[in-house]
Short mmCIF file of C-alpha atoms in Angstrom, two decimals:
data_model
loop_
_atom_site.label_atom_id
_atom_site.label_comp_id
_atom_site.label_asym_id
_atom_site.label_seq_id
_atom_site.Cartn_x
_atom_site.Cartn_y
_atom_site.Cartn_z
CA ARG A 25 -0.42 6.56 -15.78
CA TYR A 26 -1.70 4.42 -12.62
CA SER A 27 -4.37 2.12 -12.76
CA ILE A 28 -6.49 0.67 -9.76
CA HIS A 29 -8.15 -1.88 -11.35
CA ILE A 30 -12.03 -3.63 -10.25
CA ALA A 31 -11.29 -7.17 -11.32
CA ASN A 32 -13.98 -10.63 -10.81
CA PRO A 33 -12.10 -11.96 -7.91
CA ALA A 34 -12.23 -15.27 -8.86
CA THR A 35 -10.69 -14.86 -12.63
CA GLY A 36 -9.23 -11.88 -12.48
CA ALA A 37 -10.50 -10.09 -15.37
CA GLU A 38 -10.40 -6.07 -15.38
CA LEU A 39 -14.55 -5.17 -14.22
CA GLN A 40 -13.80 -0.81 -14.48
CA ARG A 41 -11.00 0.48 -14.36
CA TYR A 42 -9.06 4.05 -12.56
CA ASP A 43 -6.83 5.60 -14.32
CA PHE A 44 -4.18 8.69 -12.44
CA GLN A 45 -2.47 9.88 -15.44
CA PHE A 46 0.35 12.61 -14.22
CA SER A 47 1.35 15.99 -15.42
CA ARG A 48 5.15 16.09 -16.66
CA VAL A 49 8.16 16.71 -14.10
CA ASP A 50 10.50 18.26 -16.81
CA ALA A 51 11.16 21.29 -17.81
CA ALA A 52 8.55 20.79 -20.72
CA GLY A 53 5.84 20.53 -18.81
CA GLY A 54 5.69 23.40 -18.01
CA GLY A 55 4.56 22.78 -13.89
CA TYR A 56 7.42 25.56 -13.28
CA LYS A 57 7.85 29.56 -12.37
CA ASN A 58 11.44 29.42 -12.36
CA LEU A 59 13.83 27.11 -14.89
CA ASP A 60 16.37 29.82 -13.03
CA THR A 61 16.81 28.61 -9.44
CA ILE A 62 17.87 24.62 -8.55
CA LEU A 63 14.95 24.56 -6.50
CA ARG A 64 11.84 22.92 -6.66
CA TYR A 65 10.51 23.98 -3.59
CA GLY A 66 10.82 27.49 -1.57
CA ARG A 67 11.90 29.66 -4.76
CA GLY A 68 9.02 30.44 -7.23
CA ALA A 69 9.56 33.61 -9.33
CA ASP A 70 11.74 36.56 -9.11
CA VAL A 71 10.60 40.10 -7.50
CA ASN A 72 11.45 43.09 -8.75
CA GLY A 73 14.48 41.22 -9.57
CA MET A 74 15.04 39.32 -5.96
CA PRO A 75 14.88 36.24 -5.12
CA ASP A 76 12.11 34.82 -3.41
CA ALA A 77 12.34 32.52 -1.12
CA GLY A 78 10.16 31.33 1.23
CA ALA A 79 8.30 29.13 3.29
CA ILE A 80 5.42 27.40 0.72
CA MET A 81 2.04 28.03 3.45
CA ASN A 82 -0.44 26.72 0.12
CA VAL A 83 -0.56 24.34 -2.57
CA GLY A 84 0.89 26.01 -5.39
CA ASP A 85 1.69 29.07 -3.93
CA ALA A 86 4.14 31.62 -5.10
CA HIS A 87 7.10 29.81 -3.15
CA GLN A 88 6.46 26.17 -5.05
CA ASN A 89 8.41 26.48 -7.75
CA PHE A 90 6.85 22.86 -9.40
CA VAL A 91 3.52 22.19 -9.02
CA GLN A 92 1.99 18.60 -10.87
CA THR A 93 -1.56 17.79 -11.54
CA TYR A 94 -2.98 14.73 -12.53
CA THR A 95 -5.89 13.79 -14.01
CA VAL A 96 -8.92 11.17 -13.12
CA THR A 97 -11.24 8.97 -15.43
CA LYS A 98 -12.58 6.08 -14.99
CA PHE A 99 -13.09 3.38 -17.64
CA VAL A 100 -16.52 0.72 -18.21
CA ASP A 101 -15.43 -2.66 -19.58
CA ALA A 102 -18.74 -4.07 -20.64
CA THR A 103 -19.50 -0.68 -22.62
CA GLY A 104 -16.28 0.88 -23.15
CA ALA A 105 -17.17 4.04 -22.00
CA SER A 106 -13.99 7.15 -20.24
CA THR A 107 -15.52 9.55 -18.31
CA VAL A 108 -13.21 12.72 -16.80
CA LEU A 109 -13.96 12.47 -12.90
CA GLY A 110 -11.34 15.76 -12.83
CA THR A 111 -8.92 17.25 -14.31
CA GLY A 112 -5.77 20.10 -12.93
CA LEU A 113 -5.89 18.25 -9.66
CA LYS A 114 -2.42 19.28 -7.53
CA VAL A 115 -0.65 17.24 -5.93
CA PRO A 116 1.12 18.70 -2.77
CA PRO A 117 5.09 19.91 -1.80
CA TYR A 118 7.42 17.51 -0.91
CA ASN A 119 8.03 17.73 2.75
CA THR A 120 11.05 19.00 2.38
CA GLY A 121 11.80 20.41 6.04
CA PRO A 122 10.58 22.68 8.36
CA ARG A 123 11.99 25.82 7.07
CA ILE A 124 9.47 25.33 3.60
CA THR A 125 6.96 23.27 4.28
CA PRO A 126 6.42 24.22 8.36
CA LEU A 127 2.71 22.98 8.30
CA TYR A 128 3.94 18.70 7.58
CA ASN A 129 5.73 19.17 11.10
CA ASP A 130 5.63 20.05 14.26
CA LEU A 131 7.23 23.62 15.34
CA SER A 132 5.90 24.11 19.54
CA GLY A 133 8.69 25.22 21.05
CA THR A 134 12.13 24.64 20.36
CA SER A 135 14.68 21.78 19.00
CA ALA A 136 15.21 21.14 23.14
CA THR A 137 12.57 22.48 25.28
CA ASN A 138 9.86 19.25 21.71
CA ARG A 139 12.08 16.39 21.88
CA ASN A 140 10.29 15.57 17.92
CA TYR A 141 10.92 19.67 17.01
CA GLY A 142 10.69 19.28 13.64
CA ARG A 143 9.29 15.29 13.18
CA ALA A 144 6.51 15.16 11.04
CA VAL A 145 2.22 15.17 12.25
CA SER A 146 0.40 12.73 11.39
CA GLY A 147 -2.23 10.55 12.86
CA ALA A 148 -5.05 13.51 11.96
CA SER A 149 -8.49 11.79 12.73
CA THR A 150 -10.83 14.11 10.61
CA ARG A 151 -9.94 16.16 7.35
CA ALA A 152 -10.13 19.41 9.24
CA SER A 153 -7.31 18.15 11.44
CA LEU A 154 -5.61 17.06 8.14
CA ASP A 155 -1.98 19.71 7.45
CA THR A 156 -2.81 22.80 5.15
CA TYR A 157 -0.94 20.45 1.84
CA THR A 158 -3.27 17.23 2.19
CA ARG A 159 -5.82 18.86 3.00
CA GLU A 160 -6.01 21.17 0.08
CA THR A 161 -5.75 18.80 -2.53
CA VAL A 162 -7.38 15.80 -0.77
CA TYR A 163 -10.68 16.00 -4.04
CA ASP A 164 -14.17 15.07 -4.25
CA LEU A 165 -15.04 14.08 -7.66
CA PRO A 166 -18.69 13.67 -9.36
CA GLY A 167 -19.59 10.05 -8.72
CA VAL A 168 -22.12 8.20 -7.62
CA PRO A 169 -23.89 9.80 -5.36
CA ALA A 170 -22.87 13.02 -6.78
CA ALA A 171 -19.81 15.04 -3.91
CA PRO A 172 -19.19 14.52 -1.58
CA ASN A 173 -20.43 11.43 -1.90
CA GLY A 174 -19.27 10.35 -4.11
CA VAL A 175 -15.38 9.09 -5.65
CA THR A 176 -12.71 11.06 -3.39
CA THR A 177 -8.38 11.04 -4.59
CA PHE A 178 -5.33 12.45 -3.74
CA ALA A 179 -2.11 12.09 -5.00
CA GLY A 180 1.14 12.89 -3.43
CA VAL A 181 4.02 12.23 -1.18
CA ARG A 182 3.51 9.96 2.31
CA GLU A 183 5.12 7.32 4.39
CA ASP A 184 5.59 4.64 4.07
CA GLY A 185 3.29 2.59 6.09
CA PHE A 186 4.31 -0.93 4.87
CA TYR A 187 6.49 -2.00 7.76
CA ALA A 188 8.92 -5.11 7.49
CA ASP A 189 12.32 -6.86 8.20
CA THR A 190 13.02 -7.47 5.42
CA PRO A 191 16.60 -6.50 5.36
CA GLY A 192 16.61 -10.06 7.39
CA ILE A 193 13.91 -11.62 6.01
CA PHE A 194 16.59 -11.65 2.49
CA ASP A 195 19.91 -12.75 4.23
CA LEU A 196 18.27 -15.70 4.33
CA LEU A 197 16.78 -15.72 8.19
CA ASP A 198 18.23 -13.90 9.79
CA PRO A 199 18.09 -14.75 13.38
CA ARG A 200 16.48 -11.75 14.56
CA ILE A 201 13.45 -11.92 12.77
CA LEU A 202 13.53 -15.68 13.19
CA ILE A 203 13.87 -16.66 17.42
CA PRO A 204 11.58 -18.80 19.38
CA SER A 205 9.51 -15.60 20.62
CA GLY A 206 6.72 -13.32 21.80
CA SER A 207 3.04 -14.75 23.80
CA LYS A 208 1.18 -17.92 22.90
CA PRO A 209 -1.95 -16.99 22.37
CA ALA A 210 -4.44 -19.63 22.89
CA GLY A 211 -5.14 -21.82 20.31
CA VAL A 212 -1.25 -21.42 18.98
CA THR A 213 1.04 -24.09 18.75
CA ALA A 214 4.58 -22.37 18.92
CA VAL A 215 5.50 -18.27 18.45
CA PHE A 216 8.75 -17.68 15.85
CA GLY A 217 9.56 -13.41 15.58
CA GLN A 218 7.06 -11.93 17.65
CA ALA A 219 8.86 -9.81 20.54
CA GLY A 220 10.69 -7.04 18.84
CA GLY A 221 13.75 -6.64 18.13
CA GLY A 222 13.17 -6.51 14.55
CA VAL A 223 14.23 -3.87 11.93
CA ASP A 224 11.32 -1.91 10.05
CA GLY A 225 13.20 -1.03 6.72
CA PHE A 226 11.40 1.13 5.42
CA LYS A 227 11.04 2.78 8.66
CA GLY A 228 11.87 7.14 7.88
CA TYR A 229 10.88 6.63 3.92
CA ASN A 230 8.15 8.17 2.27
CA VAL A 231 6.07 6.34 -0.90
CA PHE A 232 4.12 8.58 -3.23
CA HIS A 233 0.95 7.23 -3.26
CA TYR A 234 -2.40 7.28 -5.26
CA ALA A 235 -5.65 7.05 -3.39
CA ILE A 236 -9.81 6.63 -4.83
CA THR A 237 -12.29 6.18 -2.29
CA ILE A 238 -15.27 4.13 -4.74
CA PRO A 239 -18.53 4.84 -3.13
CA LEU A 240 -20.56 0.89 -2.81
CA ALA A 241 -22.85 2.16 -5.24
CA ASP A 242 -20.15 3.04 -7.95
CA LEU A 243 -18.86 -0.38 -8.12
CA PRO A 244 -19.73 -3.92 -10.10
CA ALA A 245 -22.52 -5.70 -8.28
CA PRO A 246 -20.76 -8.20 -5.21
CA MET A 247 -19.33 -11.85 -7.83
CA PRO A 248 -18.58 -14.67 -5.89
CA TYR A 249 -15.31 -16.15 -5.18
CA ALA A 250 -14.12 -19.30 -2.83
CA ALA A 251 -11.92 -17.35 -0.21
CA PRO A 252 -10.10 -19.31 3.07
CA PHE A 253 -10.28 -18.72 6.24
CA SER A 254 -13.91 -18.26 6.59
CA ASN A 255 -15.51 -18.96 9.82
CA GLY A 256 -11.80 -18.98 11.90
CA MET A 257 -8.53 -20.28 10.72
CA ALA A 258 -9.85 -23.38 8.74
CA PRO A 259 -8.54 -24.22 5.37
CA GLY A 260 -11.72 -25.48 3.77
CA VAL A 261 -13.24 -22.25 1.15
CA ASP A 262 -17.00 -20.86 1.55
CA THR A 263 -18.00 -18.36 -1.65
CA ARG A 264 -18.20 -15.39 -0.22
CA MET A 265 -19.42 -11.92 -2.60
CA GLY A 266 -17.24 -8.77 -2.84
CA VAL A 267 -15.33 -7.62 -5.64
CA GLY A 268 -10.80 -7.85 -6.70
CA VAL A 269 -8.43 -4.92 -6.90
CA TYR A 270 -5.15 -4.35 -7.85
CA ALA A 271 -2.85 -2.29 -9.18
CA SER A 272 -0.32 -0.92 -12.05
CA VAL A 273 2.03 1.27 -13.53
CA ALA A 274 2.36 1.52 -17.07
CA ARG A 275 4.50 3.86 -19.61
CA PRO A 276 3.96 4.67 -23.08
CA ARG A 277 5.70 2.23 -25.51
CA ILE A 278 7.99 4.15 -27.65
CA THR A 279 10.06 7.33 -26.01
CA LEU A 280 12.45 9.13 -27.97
CA ARG A 281 15.10 10.88 -26.44
CA ASN A 282 16.65 14.63 -28.08
CA THR A 283 19.44 16.14 -28.00
CA SER A 284 16.81 18.88 -26.42
CA GLY A 285 16.42 16.77 -23.07
CA ILE A 286 12.32 17.08 -24.38
CA ASN A 287 11.17 13.49 -25.08
CA ALA A 288 8.57 12.50 -26.69
CA ASN A 289 6.21 9.75 -26.40
CA SER A 290 3.98 7.70 -28.58
CA GLY A 291 1.88 4.68 -29.01
CA PRO A 292 -0.59 3.03 -26.81
CA PHE A 293 0.52 2.41 -23.15
CA ILE A 294 2.00 -1.26 -21.97
CA GLN A 295 1.89 -2.71 -18.30
CA VAL A 296 4.94 -2.54 -16.79
CA ASN A 297 4.10 -3.06 -13.02
CA ARG A 298 1.04 -4.68 -11.33
CA GLU A 299 0.72 -5.22 -7.49
CA ALA A 300 -1.88 -7.47 -5.25
CA ASN A 301 -1.76 -9.90 -2.59
CA PRO A 302 0.82 -8.85 -0.83
CA LEU A 303 4.67 -10.27 -1.19
CA PHE A 304 3.52 -13.31 -3.98
CA ASN A 305 5.90 -11.16 -6.47
CA GLU A 306 8.17 -10.09 -3.49
CA VAL A 307 8.40 -13.56 -1.75
CA LEU A 308 6.87 -15.92 -3.66
CA VAL A 309 7.51 -16.41 -7.43
CA ALA A 310 10.64 -17.08 -8.62
CA LEU A 311 13.66 -13.78 -10.77
CA ARG A 312 12.44 -15.82 -14.21
CA ASP A 313 9.03 -14.69 -13.80
CA LYS A 314 8.91 -11.76 -11.91
CA ASP A 315 9.55 -9.57 -14.69
CA ASN A 316 7.15 -11.96 -16.05
CA TYR A 317 4.25 -11.69 -13.58
CA ASN A 318 5.16 -6.85 -13.83
CA ARG A 319 3.87 -7.45 -18.05
CA ASP A 320 0.38 -10.13 -17.47
CA SER A 321 -2.80 -9.83 -15.97
CA PRO A 322 -4.29 -11.72 -13.30
CA THR A 323 -6.24 -14.05 -15.34
CA ASN A 324 -3.30 -15.65 -16.40
CA ASP A 325 -1.76 -15.87 -12.72
CA VAL A 326 -3.63 -19.50 -11.97
CA ALA A 327 -2.16 -20.79 -15.91
CA LYS A 328 1.46 -18.56 -15.98
CA TYR A 329 3.15 -18.47 -11.64
CA GLN A 330 0.09 -20.20 -9.82
CA LYS A 331 2.68 -22.87 -9.46
CA TYR A 332 5.22 -20.90 -7.17
CA ALA A 333 1.92 -20.73 -3.83
CA LEU A 334 1.80 -24.27 -4.79
CA ASN A 335 4.80 -25.13 -4.32
CA PRO A 336 6.03 -21.66 -1.32
CA GLU A 337 10.02 -22.25 -1.62
CA VAL A 338 10.12 -20.51 1.06
CA GLY A 339 8.67 -22.26 3.20
CA VAL A 340 11.74 -24.94 1.38
CA LEU A 341 14.03 -21.67 3.54
CA ILE A 342 12.33 -22.02 6.90
CA ASN A 343 11.88 -26.57 6.82
CA ALA A 344 15.99 -25.82 5.88
CA LEU A 345 17.90 -23.23 8.25
CA TYR A 346 15.21 -23.65 11.27
CA GLY A 347 13.42 -27.07 11.23
CA SER A 348 14.76 -28.90 14.21
CA ALA A 349 12.85 -26.04 16.02
CA LEU A 350 9.00 -26.11 14.65
CA PRO A 351 6.84 -28.30 15.84
CA GLY A 352 7.14 -29.98 12.33
CA PRO A 353 7.96 -29.28 9.17
CA ILE A 354 7.02 -26.95 6.28
CA VAL A 355 4.59 -28.41 3.82
CA THR A 356 5.98 -27.19 0.38
CA THR A 357 3.64 -29.19 -2.53
CA ASN A 358 0.24 -28.82 -3.35
CA ARG A 359 -0.82 -25.79 -0.66
CA THR A 360 -4.11 -25.74 -2.65
CA ASP A 361 -4.74 -22.84 0.59
CA LEU A 362 -2.40 -20.05 -0.34
CA ALA A 363 -3.05 -20.74 -3.96
CA ALA A 364 -6.47 -20.22 -3.18
CA VAL A 365 -5.32 -16.64 -1.75
CA TYR A 366 -3.16 -15.29 -3.96
CA THR A 367 -4.41 -17.33 -7.43
CA PRO A 368 -5.62 -15.06 -9.35
CA ASP A 369 -3.47 -11.98 -8.34
CA VAL A 370 -6.40 -9.38 -7.04
CA ILE A 371 -6.95 -8.39 -3.36
CA ARG A 372 -10.37 -10.22 -2.81
CA VAL A 373 -12.48 -7.24 -0.46
CA ASP A 374 -16.16 -8.82 1.05
CA THR A 375 -18.28 -6.25 0.79
CA THR A 376 -20.68 -7.67 2.20
CA THR A 377 -19.42 -6.51 5.73
CA GLY A 378 -19.69 -3.38 7.89
CA PRO A 379 -17.15 -0.77 7.87
CA VAL A 380 -13.47 -2.26 9.23
CA HIS A 381 -11.55 -1.49 11.81
CA ALA A 382 -8.81 1.01 10.74
CA ALA A 383 -5.64 0.92 13.09
CA GLY A 384 -5.57 2.47 15.97
CA GLU A 385 -8.94 1.75 16.30
CA THR A 386 -10.71 -0.43 18.61
CA GLY A 387 -11.28 -3.81 17.33
CA PHE A 388 -8.69 -3.23 14.94
CA SER A 389 -4.65 -6.58 15.48
CA ARG A 390 -2.49 -6.27 13.24
CA LEU A 391 -2.90 -9.98 12.71
CA SER A 392 -6.41 -9.62 11.39
CA PHE A 393 -8.57 -13.13 12.40
CA LEU A 394 -4.91 -14.32 13.79
CA GLY A 395 -5.85 -12.13 16.43
CA GLY A 396 -9.45 -12.06 16.49
CA ASP A 397 -10.32 -8.46 13.82
CA THR A 398 -13.15 -10.30 12.39
CA LEU A 399 -16.70 -9.16 10.65
CA THR A 400 -19.81 -9.97 9.96
CA GLY A 401 -20.55 -11.13 5.96
CA THR A 402 -23.31 -12.59 3.72
CA ASP A 403 -21.97 -15.91 1.76
CA ALA A 404 -23.19 -16.38 -1.17
CA GLY A 405 -25.94 -17.97 -0.12
CA GLY A 406 -27.42 -15.44 1.90
CA ASN A 407 -26.07 -16.84 5.60
CA PRO A 408 -23.72 -15.01 7.66
CA GLU A 409 -20.94 -16.14 8.51
CA THR A 410 -17.51 -14.41 9.88
CA VAL A 411 -14.56 -13.36 7.52
CA PRO A 412 -11.24 -11.47 8.42
CA GLY A 413 -11.55 -8.08 9.36
CA GLY A 414 -8.03 -7.26 7.04
CA TRP A 415 -5.82 -9.15 4.65
CA PRO A 416 -6.49 -11.81 2.79
CA ASN A 417 -10.06 -9.90 2.58
CA GLY A 418 -8.84 -6.48 1.01
CA ARG A 419 -6.10 -4.80 2.89
CA ARG A 420 -5.80 -2.32 5.49
CA LEU A 421 -2.98 0.26 6.54
CA GLY A 422 -1.70 -1.25 9.58
CA ASP A 423 -1.89 -5.20 8.88
CA ASP A 424 0.84 -7.61 9.43
CA VAL A 425 0.70 -8.77 6.30
CA ILE A 426 4.71 -10.66 6.72
CA ASP A 427 3.10 -12.66 9.92
CA ILE A 428 0.08 -13.47 8.57
CA ALA A 429 1.71 -14.55 5.44
CA LEU A 430 4.24 -17.00 6.90
CA THR A 431 1.56 -17.71 10.00
CA ALA A 432 -0.75 -18.90 6.81
CA VAL A 433 2.68 -20.31 5.45
CA ALA A 434 3.76 -23.01 8.32
CA SER A 435 0.16 -23.57 8.79
CA GLY A 436 -1.48 -24.79 5.96
CA PRO A 437 -2.30 -26.48 4.68
CA SER A 438 -4.36 -28.43 7.61
CA TYR A 439 -4.37 -25.43 10.45
CA SER A 440 -4.35 -27.93 12.94
CA ASN A 441 -1.63 -26.86 14.65
CA ILE A 442 -1.26 -23.03 14.62
CA VAL A 443 2.28 -21.53 14.07
CA LEU A 444 3.19 -17.71 14.03
CA ILE A 445 6.06 -16.77 12.69
CA GLY A 446 6.61 -13.49 12.20
CA ASP A 447 9.69 -10.82 11.67
CA ASN A 448 9.63 -8.99 15.37
CA VAL A 449 8.38 -6.46 13.46
CA ALA A 450 4.86 -5.29 14.66
CA ALA A 451 4.31 -1.74 14.57
CA ASN A 452 5.12 1.75 11.74
CA ASP A 453 7.27 3.49 12.66
CA GLN A 454 4.48 6.41 12.02
CA VAL A 455 0.72 7.12 12.88
CA TYR A 456 -1.50 6.55 10.56
CA ASN A 457 -3.57 8.73 9.19
CA MET A 458 -7.49 7.84 10.98
CA THR A 459 -9.47 9.92 7.50
CA PHE A 460 -8.01 10.01 3.62
CA PRO A 461 -6.13 9.19 2.48
CA TYR A 462 -5.48 7.82 5.49
CA ALA A 463 -1.29 6.81 4.87
CA ALA A 464 0.69 9.30 8.10
CA THR A 465 2.02 12.41 6.34
CA PRO A 466 4.81 11.90 5.05
CA TRP A 467 8.45 12.22 6.56
CA GLY A 468 11.25 15.81 6.45
CA GLY A 469 14.06 15.69 4.25
CA THR A 470 16.14 17.22 7.51
CA HIS A 471 14.28 15.68 10.42
CA ASN A 472 12.70 11.51 10.14
CA SER A 473 13.14 7.77 12.22
CA LYS A 474 16.36 6.09 9.38
CA ASP A 475 18.67 8.80 10.04
CA SER A 476 20.55 8.77 12.52
CA SER A 477 22.82 12.58 14.14
CA ILE A 478 26.41 11.06 14.03
CA ASN A 479 28.39 9.79 10.64
CA VAL A 480 31.10 7.56 11.97
CA GLY A 481 33.93 8.19 9.21
CA PHE A 482 37.39 5.50 9.33
#
């Protein structure tokens, strides 16, 4: 079960939840047309004893052998009410390649005349211009108000929209990511890792993606929370109004593995993973607590895991490896500014602002407020305030969370000197869609941005 939680932004307590529960992927799940083939996609039931192999032209058609479905259920904590919003919702096929899933990909011309031949096409600006597979699996569900202005969902494989030189980061901050480089904006003391040359460790990969659009009327009333970076890069916090969001994965407590190969699950769902603000568990929380964090509730974050935001090890490492190049040593204790962002670990969304700038739109900056991308909201006292247009006010596809986070680590807690630090990766390797589900079209198995054309053997 995959869940999106709406939480109290100040305490992390769950207020309501949207559960995505998927049909089984094994033979017992009943999602296959033909179990006597090696192909999940490209061949379904045989016709007159002959293999019926070919391209999938519509989701669930005769050539999509395996069709997974899911159910979306809304749960409200205060009342205990549980409402099934949609069931039997289809998951589109993976982008196998131009021969099986041609409608994901650019097939104009030939490989000789079109350098992008066979590669995934992305950047749709309207639902009508999405590829057929995605368009057919975007579902408007009953909500408040009624569809199509209510809840909208999608679940399926998408291009991995996160970009970062994670290989360089975890190789003791390889110099390719932190060398002093890049133009220095006004008000910035020093710049590191802004000129390119980093390697996107997620380039060419896809992820399983589940997404939901929830109308404001279907959310809890905005709640007060303390948030940094209001009205500019300042160490103080203001009281904003909004909600918290986090995601989790849960599995049945017991899995019985039978010799027949058909497993049986029983017992309540147990949380095994959660995610909210980028990099908290991956970069700040120490090894001894990573699994504990994944099993825990955000309501316990301040007591158990806030110490990792207050005393960021990544700052210690930057000081040790690059301290002489910095304007001054990074403060690595009592970082209350980072604790205000990361604990409790829910993404806080100010719901008093207008729409955010999406990647590709005028006004968007990958650096959020550091790049001048801001919004106007209303604080708890009813006064206008300037808030970040991206993370840590929500998180958009395209937000360069590595650069934003490292800059905060290097510049706080006083922010009297802004040290812009990045990983020299400034963009995703694929264009995002400009319409729901926003994540880019998945790369194909035979054409993607990670593969070279030649293997060099020995």
